[in-house]
Coordinates of C-alpha atoms in Angstrom, one line a residue:
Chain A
X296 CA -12.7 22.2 91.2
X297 CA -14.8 19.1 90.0
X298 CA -17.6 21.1 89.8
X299 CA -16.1 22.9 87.1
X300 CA -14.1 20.5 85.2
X301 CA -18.2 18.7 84.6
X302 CA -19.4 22.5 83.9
X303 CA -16.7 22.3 81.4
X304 CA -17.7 19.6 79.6
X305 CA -21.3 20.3 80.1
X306 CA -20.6 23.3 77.5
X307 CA -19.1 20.7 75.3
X308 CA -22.0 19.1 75.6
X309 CA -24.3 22.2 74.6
X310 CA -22.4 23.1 71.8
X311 CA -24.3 22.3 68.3
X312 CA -21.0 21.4 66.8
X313 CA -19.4 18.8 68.8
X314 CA -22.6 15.9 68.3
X315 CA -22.8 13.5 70.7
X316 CA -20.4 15.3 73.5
X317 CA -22.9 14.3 76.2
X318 CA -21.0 10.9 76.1
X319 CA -18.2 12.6 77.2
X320 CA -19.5 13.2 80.6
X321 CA -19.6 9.5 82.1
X322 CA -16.1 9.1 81.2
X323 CA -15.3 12.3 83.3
X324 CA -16.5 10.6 87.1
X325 CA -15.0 7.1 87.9
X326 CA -11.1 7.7 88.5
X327 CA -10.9 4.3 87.7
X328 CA -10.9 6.3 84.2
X329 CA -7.4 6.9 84.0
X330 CA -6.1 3.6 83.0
X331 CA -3.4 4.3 80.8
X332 CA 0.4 4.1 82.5
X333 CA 2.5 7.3 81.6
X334 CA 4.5 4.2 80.4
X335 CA 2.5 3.1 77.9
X336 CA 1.3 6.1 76.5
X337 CA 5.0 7.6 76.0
X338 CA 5.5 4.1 74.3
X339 CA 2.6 4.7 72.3
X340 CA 3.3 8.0 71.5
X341 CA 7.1 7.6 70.8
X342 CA 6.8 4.9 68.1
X343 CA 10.3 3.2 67.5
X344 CA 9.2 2.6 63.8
X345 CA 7.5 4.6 61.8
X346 CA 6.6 6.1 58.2
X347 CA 5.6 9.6 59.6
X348 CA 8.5 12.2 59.2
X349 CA 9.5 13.5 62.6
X350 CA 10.1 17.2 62.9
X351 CA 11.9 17.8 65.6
X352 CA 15.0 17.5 64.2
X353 CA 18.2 19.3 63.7
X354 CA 18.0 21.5 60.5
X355 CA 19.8 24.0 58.9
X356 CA 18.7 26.6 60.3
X357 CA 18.6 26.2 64.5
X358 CA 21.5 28.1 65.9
X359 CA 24.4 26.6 67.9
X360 CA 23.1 26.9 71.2
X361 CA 19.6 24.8 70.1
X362 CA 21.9 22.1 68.2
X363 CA 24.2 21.8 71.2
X364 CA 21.4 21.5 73.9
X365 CA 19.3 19.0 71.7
X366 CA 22.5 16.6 71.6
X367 CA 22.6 17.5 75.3
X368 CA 19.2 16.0 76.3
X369 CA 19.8 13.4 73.7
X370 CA 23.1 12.1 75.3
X371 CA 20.6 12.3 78.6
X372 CA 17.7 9.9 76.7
X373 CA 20.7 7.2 76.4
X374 CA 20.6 7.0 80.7
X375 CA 18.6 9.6 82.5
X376 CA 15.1 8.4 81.8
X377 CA 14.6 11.3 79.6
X378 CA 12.7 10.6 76.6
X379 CA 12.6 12.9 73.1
X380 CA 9.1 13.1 71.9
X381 CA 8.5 13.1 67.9
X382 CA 6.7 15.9 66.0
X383 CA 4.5 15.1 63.8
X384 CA 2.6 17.4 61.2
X385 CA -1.0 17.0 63.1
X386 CA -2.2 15.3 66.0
X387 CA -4.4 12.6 64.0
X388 CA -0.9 11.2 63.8
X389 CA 0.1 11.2 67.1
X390 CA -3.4 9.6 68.4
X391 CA -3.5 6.8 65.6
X392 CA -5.6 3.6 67.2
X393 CA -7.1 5.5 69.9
X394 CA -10.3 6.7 69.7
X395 CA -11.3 10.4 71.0
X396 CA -13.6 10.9 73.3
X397 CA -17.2 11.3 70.4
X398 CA -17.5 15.5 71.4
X399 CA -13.9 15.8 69.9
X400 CA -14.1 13.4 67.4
X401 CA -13.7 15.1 63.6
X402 CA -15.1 14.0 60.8
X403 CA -12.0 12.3 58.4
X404 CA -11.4 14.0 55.1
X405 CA -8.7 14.7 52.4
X406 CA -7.8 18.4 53.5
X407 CA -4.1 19.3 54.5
X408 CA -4.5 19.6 57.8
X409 CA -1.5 20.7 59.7
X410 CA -0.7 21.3 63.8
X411 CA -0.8 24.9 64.1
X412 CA 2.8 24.6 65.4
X413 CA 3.7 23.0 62.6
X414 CA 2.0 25.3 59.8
X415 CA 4.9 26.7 58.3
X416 CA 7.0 23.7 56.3
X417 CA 9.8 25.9 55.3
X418 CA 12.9 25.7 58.0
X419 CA 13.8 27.9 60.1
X420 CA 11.0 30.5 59.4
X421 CA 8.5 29.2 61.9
X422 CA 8.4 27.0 65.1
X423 CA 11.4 25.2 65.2
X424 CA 11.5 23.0 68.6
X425 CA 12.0 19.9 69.8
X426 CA 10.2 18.4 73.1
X427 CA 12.3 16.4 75.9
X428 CA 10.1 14.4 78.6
X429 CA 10.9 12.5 82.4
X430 CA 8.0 10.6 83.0
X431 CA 9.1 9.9 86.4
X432 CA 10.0 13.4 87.5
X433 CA 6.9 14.9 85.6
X434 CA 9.3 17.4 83.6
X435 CA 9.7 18.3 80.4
X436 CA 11.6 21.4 78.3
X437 CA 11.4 22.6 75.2
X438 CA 13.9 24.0 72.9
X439 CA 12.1 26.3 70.7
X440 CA 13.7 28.8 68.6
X441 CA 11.3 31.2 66.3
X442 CA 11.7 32.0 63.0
X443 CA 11.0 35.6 61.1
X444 CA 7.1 34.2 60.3
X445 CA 6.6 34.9 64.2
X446 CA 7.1 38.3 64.4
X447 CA 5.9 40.6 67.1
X448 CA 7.5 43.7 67.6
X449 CA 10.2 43.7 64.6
X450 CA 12.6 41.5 65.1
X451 CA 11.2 39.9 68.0
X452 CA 8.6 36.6 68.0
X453 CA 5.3 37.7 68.7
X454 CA 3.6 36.7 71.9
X455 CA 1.3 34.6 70.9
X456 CA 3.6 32.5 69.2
X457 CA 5.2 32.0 72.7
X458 CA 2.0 31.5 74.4
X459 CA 1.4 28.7 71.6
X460 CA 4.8 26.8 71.6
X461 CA 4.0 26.8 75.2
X462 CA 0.4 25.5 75.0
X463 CA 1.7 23.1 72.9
X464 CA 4.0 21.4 74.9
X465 CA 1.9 21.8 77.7
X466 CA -0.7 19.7 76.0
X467 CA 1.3 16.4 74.7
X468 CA 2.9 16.0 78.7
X469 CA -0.3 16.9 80.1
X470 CA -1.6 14.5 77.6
X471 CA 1.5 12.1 78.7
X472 CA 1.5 12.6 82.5
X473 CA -2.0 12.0 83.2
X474 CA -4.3 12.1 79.7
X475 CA -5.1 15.6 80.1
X476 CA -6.5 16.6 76.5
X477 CA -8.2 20.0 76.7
X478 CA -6.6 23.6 77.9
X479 CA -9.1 24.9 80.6
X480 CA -6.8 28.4 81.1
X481 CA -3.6 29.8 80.6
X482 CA -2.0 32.5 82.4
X483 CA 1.1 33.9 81.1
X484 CA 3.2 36.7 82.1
X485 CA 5.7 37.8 79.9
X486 CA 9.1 39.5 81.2
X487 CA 11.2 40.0 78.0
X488 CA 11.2 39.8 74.2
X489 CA 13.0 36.4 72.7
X490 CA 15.0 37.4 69.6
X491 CA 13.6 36.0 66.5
X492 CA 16.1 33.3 65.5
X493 CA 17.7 32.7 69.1
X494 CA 17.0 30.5 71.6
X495 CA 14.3 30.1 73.9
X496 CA 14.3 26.9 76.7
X497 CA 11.0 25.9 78.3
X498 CA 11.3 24.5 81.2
X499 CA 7.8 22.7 82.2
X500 CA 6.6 21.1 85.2
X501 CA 3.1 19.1 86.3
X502 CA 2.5 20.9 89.4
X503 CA -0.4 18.4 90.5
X504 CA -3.0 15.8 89.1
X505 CA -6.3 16.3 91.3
X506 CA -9.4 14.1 90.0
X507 CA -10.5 15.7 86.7
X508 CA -7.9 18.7 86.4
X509 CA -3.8 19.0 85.6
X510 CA -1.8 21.8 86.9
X511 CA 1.1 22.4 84.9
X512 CA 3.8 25.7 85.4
X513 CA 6.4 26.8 82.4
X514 CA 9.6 29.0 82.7
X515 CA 10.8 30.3 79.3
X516 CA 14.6 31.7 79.7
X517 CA 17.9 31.9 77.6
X518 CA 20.3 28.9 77.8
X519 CA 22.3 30.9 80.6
X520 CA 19.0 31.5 82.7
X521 CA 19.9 35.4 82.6
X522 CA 17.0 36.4 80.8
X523 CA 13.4 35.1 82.3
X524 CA 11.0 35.2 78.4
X525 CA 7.6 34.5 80.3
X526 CA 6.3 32.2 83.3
X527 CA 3.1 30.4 82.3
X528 CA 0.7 28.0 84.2
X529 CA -2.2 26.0 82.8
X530 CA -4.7 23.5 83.8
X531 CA -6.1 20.9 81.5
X532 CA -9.0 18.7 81.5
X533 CA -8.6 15.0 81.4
X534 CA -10.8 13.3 79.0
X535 CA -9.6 9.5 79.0
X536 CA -9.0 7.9 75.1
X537 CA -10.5 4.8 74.0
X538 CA -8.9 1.8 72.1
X539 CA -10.1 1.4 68.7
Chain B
X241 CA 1.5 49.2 89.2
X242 CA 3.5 51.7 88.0
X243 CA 6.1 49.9 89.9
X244 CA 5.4 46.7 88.1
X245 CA 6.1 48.7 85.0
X246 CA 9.1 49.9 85.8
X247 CA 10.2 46.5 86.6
X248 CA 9.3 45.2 83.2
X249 CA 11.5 48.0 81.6
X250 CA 14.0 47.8 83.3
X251 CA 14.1 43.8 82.9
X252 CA 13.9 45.0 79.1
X253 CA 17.4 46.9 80.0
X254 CA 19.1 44.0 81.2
X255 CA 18.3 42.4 78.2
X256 CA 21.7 41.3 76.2
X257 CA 20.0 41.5 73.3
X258 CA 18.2 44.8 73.3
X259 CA 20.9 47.1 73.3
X260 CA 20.3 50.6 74.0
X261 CA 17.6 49.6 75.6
X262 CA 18.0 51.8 78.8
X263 CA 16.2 55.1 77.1
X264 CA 13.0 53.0 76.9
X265 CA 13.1 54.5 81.0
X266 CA 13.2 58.4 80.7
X267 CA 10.2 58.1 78.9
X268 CA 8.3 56.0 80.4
X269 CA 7.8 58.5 83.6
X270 CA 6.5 61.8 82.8
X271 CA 2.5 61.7 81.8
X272 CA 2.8 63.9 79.0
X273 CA 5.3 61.1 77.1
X274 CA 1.6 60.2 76.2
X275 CA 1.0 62.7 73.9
X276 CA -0.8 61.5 70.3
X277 CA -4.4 61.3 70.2
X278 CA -6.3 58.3 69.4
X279 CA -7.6 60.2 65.9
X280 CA -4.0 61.0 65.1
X281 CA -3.1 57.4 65.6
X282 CA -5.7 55.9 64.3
X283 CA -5.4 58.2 60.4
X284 CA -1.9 57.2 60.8
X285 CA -2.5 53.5 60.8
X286 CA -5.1 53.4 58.4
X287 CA -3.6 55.8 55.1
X288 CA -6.2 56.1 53.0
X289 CA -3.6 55.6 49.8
X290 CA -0.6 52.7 50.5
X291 CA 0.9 50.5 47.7
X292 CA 1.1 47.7 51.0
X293 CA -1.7 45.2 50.4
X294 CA -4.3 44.8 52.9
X295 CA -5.0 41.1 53.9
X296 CA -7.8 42.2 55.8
X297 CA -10.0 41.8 52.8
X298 CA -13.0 39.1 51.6
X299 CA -12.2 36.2 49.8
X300 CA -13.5 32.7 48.6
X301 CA -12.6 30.9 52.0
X302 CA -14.7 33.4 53.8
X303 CA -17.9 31.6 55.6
X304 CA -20.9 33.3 54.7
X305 CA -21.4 34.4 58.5
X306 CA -17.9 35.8 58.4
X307 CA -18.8 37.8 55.1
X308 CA -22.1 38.8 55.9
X309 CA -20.4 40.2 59.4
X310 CA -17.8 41.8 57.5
X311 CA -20.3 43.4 55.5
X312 CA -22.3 44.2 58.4
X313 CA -19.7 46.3 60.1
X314 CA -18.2 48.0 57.0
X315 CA -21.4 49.9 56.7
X316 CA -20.9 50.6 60.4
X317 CA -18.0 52.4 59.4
X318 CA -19.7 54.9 57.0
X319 CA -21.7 56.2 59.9
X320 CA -21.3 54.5 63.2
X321 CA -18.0 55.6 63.9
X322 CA -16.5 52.1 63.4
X323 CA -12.8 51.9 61.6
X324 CA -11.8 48.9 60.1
X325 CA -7.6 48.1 60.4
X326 CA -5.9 47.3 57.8
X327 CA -3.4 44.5 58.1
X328 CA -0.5 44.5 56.3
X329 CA 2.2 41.7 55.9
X330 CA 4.6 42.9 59.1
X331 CA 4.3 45.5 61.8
X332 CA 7.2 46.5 60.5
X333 CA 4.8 48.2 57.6
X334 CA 2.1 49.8 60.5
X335 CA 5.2 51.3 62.0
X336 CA 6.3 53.1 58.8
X337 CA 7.2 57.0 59.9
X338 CA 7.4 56.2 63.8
X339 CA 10.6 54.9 65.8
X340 CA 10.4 52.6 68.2
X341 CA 11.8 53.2 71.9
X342 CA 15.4 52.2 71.1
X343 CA 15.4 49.0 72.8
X344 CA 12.6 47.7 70.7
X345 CA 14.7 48.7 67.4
X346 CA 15.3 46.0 65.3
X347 CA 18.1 45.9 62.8
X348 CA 16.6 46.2 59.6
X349 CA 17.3 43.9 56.9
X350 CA 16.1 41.8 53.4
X351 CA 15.1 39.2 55.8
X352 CA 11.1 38.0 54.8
X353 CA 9.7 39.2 57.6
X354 CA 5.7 38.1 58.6
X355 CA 3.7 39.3 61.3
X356 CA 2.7 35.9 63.1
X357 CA -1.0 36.2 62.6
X358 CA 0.1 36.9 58.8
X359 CA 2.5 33.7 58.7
X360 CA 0.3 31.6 56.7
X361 CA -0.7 33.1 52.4
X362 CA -2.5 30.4 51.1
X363 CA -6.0 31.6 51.6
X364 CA -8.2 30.1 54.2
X365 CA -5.8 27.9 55.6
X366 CA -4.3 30.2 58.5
X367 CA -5.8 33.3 59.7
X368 CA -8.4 34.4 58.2
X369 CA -9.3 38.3 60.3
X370 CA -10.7 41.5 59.9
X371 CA -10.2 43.9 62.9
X372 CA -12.9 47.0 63.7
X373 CA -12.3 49.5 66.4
X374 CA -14.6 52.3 67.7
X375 CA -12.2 54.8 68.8
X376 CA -14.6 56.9 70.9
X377 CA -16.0 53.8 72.5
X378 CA -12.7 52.2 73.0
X379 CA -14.5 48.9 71.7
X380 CA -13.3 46.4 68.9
X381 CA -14.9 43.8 67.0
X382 CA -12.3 41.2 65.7
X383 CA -13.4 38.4 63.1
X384 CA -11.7 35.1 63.2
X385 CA -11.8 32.2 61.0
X386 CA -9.3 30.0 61.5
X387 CA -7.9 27.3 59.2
X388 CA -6.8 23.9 59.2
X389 CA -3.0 24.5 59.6
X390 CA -4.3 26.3 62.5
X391 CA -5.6 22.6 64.0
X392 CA -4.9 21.4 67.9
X393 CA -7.7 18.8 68.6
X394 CA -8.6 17.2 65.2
X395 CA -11.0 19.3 63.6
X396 CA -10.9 22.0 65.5
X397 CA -8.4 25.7 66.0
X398 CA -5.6 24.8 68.5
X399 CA -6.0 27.1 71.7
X400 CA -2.8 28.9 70.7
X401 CA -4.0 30.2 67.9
X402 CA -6.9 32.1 69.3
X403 CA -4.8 33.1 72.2
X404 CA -2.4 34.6 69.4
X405 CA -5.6 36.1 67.6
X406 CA -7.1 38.1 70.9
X407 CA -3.2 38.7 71.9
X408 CA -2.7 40.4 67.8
X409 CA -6.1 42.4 67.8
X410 CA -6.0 43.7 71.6
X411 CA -2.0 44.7 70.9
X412 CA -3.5 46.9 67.9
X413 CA -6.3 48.3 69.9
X414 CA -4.0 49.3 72.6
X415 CA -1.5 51.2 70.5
X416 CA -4.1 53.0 69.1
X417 CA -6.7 53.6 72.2
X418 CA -3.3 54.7 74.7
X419 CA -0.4 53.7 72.9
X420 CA 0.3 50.7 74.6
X421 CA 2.9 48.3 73.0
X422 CA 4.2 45.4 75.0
X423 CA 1.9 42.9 76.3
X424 CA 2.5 42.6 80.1
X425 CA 0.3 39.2 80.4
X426 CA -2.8 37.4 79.2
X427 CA -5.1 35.1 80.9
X428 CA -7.5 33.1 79.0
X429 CA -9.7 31.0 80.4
X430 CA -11.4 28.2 77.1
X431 CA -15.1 27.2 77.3
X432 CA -15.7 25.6 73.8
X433 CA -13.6 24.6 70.9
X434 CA -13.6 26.2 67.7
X435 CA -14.3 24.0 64.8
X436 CA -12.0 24.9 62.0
X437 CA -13.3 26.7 58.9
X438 CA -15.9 28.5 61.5
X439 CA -16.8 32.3 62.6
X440 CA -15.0 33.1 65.9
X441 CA -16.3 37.0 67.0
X442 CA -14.3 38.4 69.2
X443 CA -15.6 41.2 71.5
X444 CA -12.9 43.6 73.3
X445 CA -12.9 46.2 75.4
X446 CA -10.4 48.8 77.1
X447 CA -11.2 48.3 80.4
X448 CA -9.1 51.4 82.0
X449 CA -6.0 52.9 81.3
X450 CA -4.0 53.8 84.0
X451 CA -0.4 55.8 83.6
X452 CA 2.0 53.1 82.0
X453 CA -0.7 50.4 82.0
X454 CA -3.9 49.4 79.6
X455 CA -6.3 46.9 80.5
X456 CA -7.8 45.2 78.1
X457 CA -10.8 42.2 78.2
X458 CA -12.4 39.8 75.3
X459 CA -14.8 37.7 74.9
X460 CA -14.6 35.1 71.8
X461 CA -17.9 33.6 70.7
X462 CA -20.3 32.4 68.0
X463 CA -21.8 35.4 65.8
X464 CA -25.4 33.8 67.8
X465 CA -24.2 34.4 71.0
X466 CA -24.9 31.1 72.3
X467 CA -21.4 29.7 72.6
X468 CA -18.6 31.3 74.3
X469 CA -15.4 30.3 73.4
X470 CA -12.8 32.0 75.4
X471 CA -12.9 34.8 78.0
X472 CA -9.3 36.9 78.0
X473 CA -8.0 39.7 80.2
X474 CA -4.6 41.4 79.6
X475 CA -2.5 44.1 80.4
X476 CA -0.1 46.3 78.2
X477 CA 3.0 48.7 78.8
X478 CA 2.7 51.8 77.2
X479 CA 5.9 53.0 75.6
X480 CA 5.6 56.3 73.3
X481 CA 6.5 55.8 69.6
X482 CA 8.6 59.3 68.0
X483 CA 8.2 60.7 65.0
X484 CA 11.0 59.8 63.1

C-alpha cells in the first residue's frame, strides 16, 4: 500500500509541471510527519474571525428540508462536538500561512480563481451545501442541494456534480482527520437520480488512516433515508503542510 | 448483471420523486427494445442545420495544443470516420424529438437550465471541451481544458471536475454507441494533477456491451503521452429513448 502511495508521488515527481516535486518524497516516509492535531487544524481551518465571506450559508434559495437540517447540526455544534466548517471561494483561502508541499505549490497571480464547487456565484443555481465535522468520531455530512446549472438527465443533477460535492467534502475531512491532500481513487456507485433543487445528505466516514493513505466511505440519501443517491469510497494521499 | 440492472430500475421505481417511473421496466427486458443504430443516432444528435449554438467551438482561451488537436481531428472527420459532438447548452436540447422512459421525464419549464459541464459562459474559465467519436470503432477522443473556477489544489483542476468531464463525454458516447443513459458507477483512479489552463486528452473506449449494460474505459493524459492523469472505468444502463 506504501509502495504505491511513494509510486504516487514519484509521478508527481516526473511530471514537468509540478517543479521541484521530488521534495515531496522525504516528507512522505517518517510518520513522525503527521504532526498536526485534528484539533488544531479544525482551529486553523475554522477561523472565528475573519474578512473572507463564508458560503455555506442559508440563502434564499435552499429548500426547507436543507434550512431545517443545517439549524439541526448547528443546534448540535453548541454541545455535540460537531463543528461547521466555512466555505470559502478557493482553497488558497482555506490554507493561508501554511505552506504546500513545493510539487503543489502554484505560482500567485491576479486571476479569479474560484473552487470548482464554488464556480457558480449566483444562489441556488449551483452547489449549494454546507459541511458538518466530529473530529472525535471521524464523521462528517454534507447537506448539498443542486441547482439547475448541474443538470444531468433533465431535471436531475448530473453525476458528476455528485461525484464532485462528494470529492469535495471528502478532501477538507481527509484533509482534517489526518492531512490527507491528494484524491488517489474514487469509486462511486450511483443508485438513484437527486432532484435538481432537493435535497441530498452525505453522510461520510474515515474508514482507516494506514501510514501514507486515508480510507474514507460516503452514503448520499434523502433526509428520510428512503432513497440511497450513490455510495462512494476514496483514499487520499497525505502530504504533511508546512508553516510559513 | 442483468440482474444488477434490474435492481437499479427498479430502485428508480421506488423513487418518490420519479413518478411513473415503473414503465422504465417493460422495456428494459426484451433485446429488441434496442432498436436505433448507431448512424441513426449519431445524424440525430449532430443536425447539420440548428439555430442551438454549439459551444464546442475554438476560441481565444484555447491553448495552442488544444487548437492545433482540435484542428487535427476535424480533418479526421472529413475522411477518417471521426464525428465531432456538438454541445449545446442542456441535454434537454440533444434530446429534442425523443422522450425519455417516463420516469426520467422532467417537467418542463422557463427554468435556465445548464448541462453541468456547460454551467460556467465566461470563456476559458470552466470547461473548455470538444468531444469526437468514431462510431465504427466505438472510440472517442474528448479535449479538456479546464479553467480556474474549475481549481481544487491551487493551480491546478479539482479531481471533480475531470471526473465530471470523462463522466459527460462517456454518457454521450454511450447513448450513441448502445443507447445507454444512466451511469451505473465510475471508478477513477488519479496519477497526476492537471495544471489549470492545460490540454487534458482524453482517450475512451466501449469496452463491451452486454444486454442492459455498456462498459466503458478512459484514459486522461497529456497530448505527449508522457503523463497520465487519470485512468476511469464505468458502466451504463441502457434505457431506449421513443420517438416522440
Amino acid at each position: 500500500m506504501i509502495r504505491r502511495g511513494l509510486q504516487g508521488a514519484a509521478r508527481l515527481r516526473h511530471h514537468g509541471a509540478l517543479p521541484g516535486a521530488a521534495r515531496i518524497l522525504p516528507r512522505l516516509n517518517p510518520a513522525s510527519a503527521f504532526g498536526s492535531s485534528t484539533d488544531s487544524l479544525v482551529s486553523r481551518f475554522c477561523p472565528e474571525k475573519t474578512d473572507l465571506k463564508d458560503y455555506a450559508l442559508p440563502n434564499a434559495s435552499w429548500c426547507p428540508d436543507m434550512l431545517s437540517l443545517y439549524q439541526e447540526f448547528l443546534e448540535k455544534t453548541k454541545a455535540d462536538g460537531w463543528v461547521k466548517l466555512p466555505s470559502f471561494k478557493s482553497n488558497r483561502d482555506h490554507i493561508q500561512g501554511l505552506k504546500l508541499p513545493s510539487g503543489l505549490a502554484a505560482t500567485s497571480d491576479k486571476s479569479d480563481w474560484r473552487l470548482f464547487t464554488r464556480c457558480i456565484p449566483v444562489e441556488g443555481q449551483g452547489f449549494e451545501y454546507a459541511i458538518f465535522f466530529h473530529p472525535s468520531k471521524k464523521k462528517s455530512v454534507c447537506l448539498f442541494q443542486p441547482g439547475p446549472y448541474l443538470e444531468g438527465a433533465p431535471g436531475f443533477a448530473h453525476g458528476g456534480s455528485l461525484t464532485t460535492m462528494i470529492d469535495e467534502t471528502f478532501s477538507k475531512i481527509a484533509f482534517l482527520a489526518g492531512e490527507g491532500l491528494l484524491t488517489l481513487s474514487l469509486n462511486i456507485k450511483f443508485k438513484n437520480l437527486i432532484p435538481v433543487g432537493s435535497l441530498a445528505v452525505l453522510n461520510i466516514d474515515v474508514e482507516k488512516i494506514e501510514d501514507q493513505k486515508l480510507y474514507m466511505s460516503c452514503v448520499a440519501q434523502s433526509r428520510d433515508q428512503k432513497t440511497i443517491y450513490a455510495k462512494c469510497s476514496g483514499v487520499f494521499l497525505r502530504l504533511q503542510l508546512e508553516q510559513e
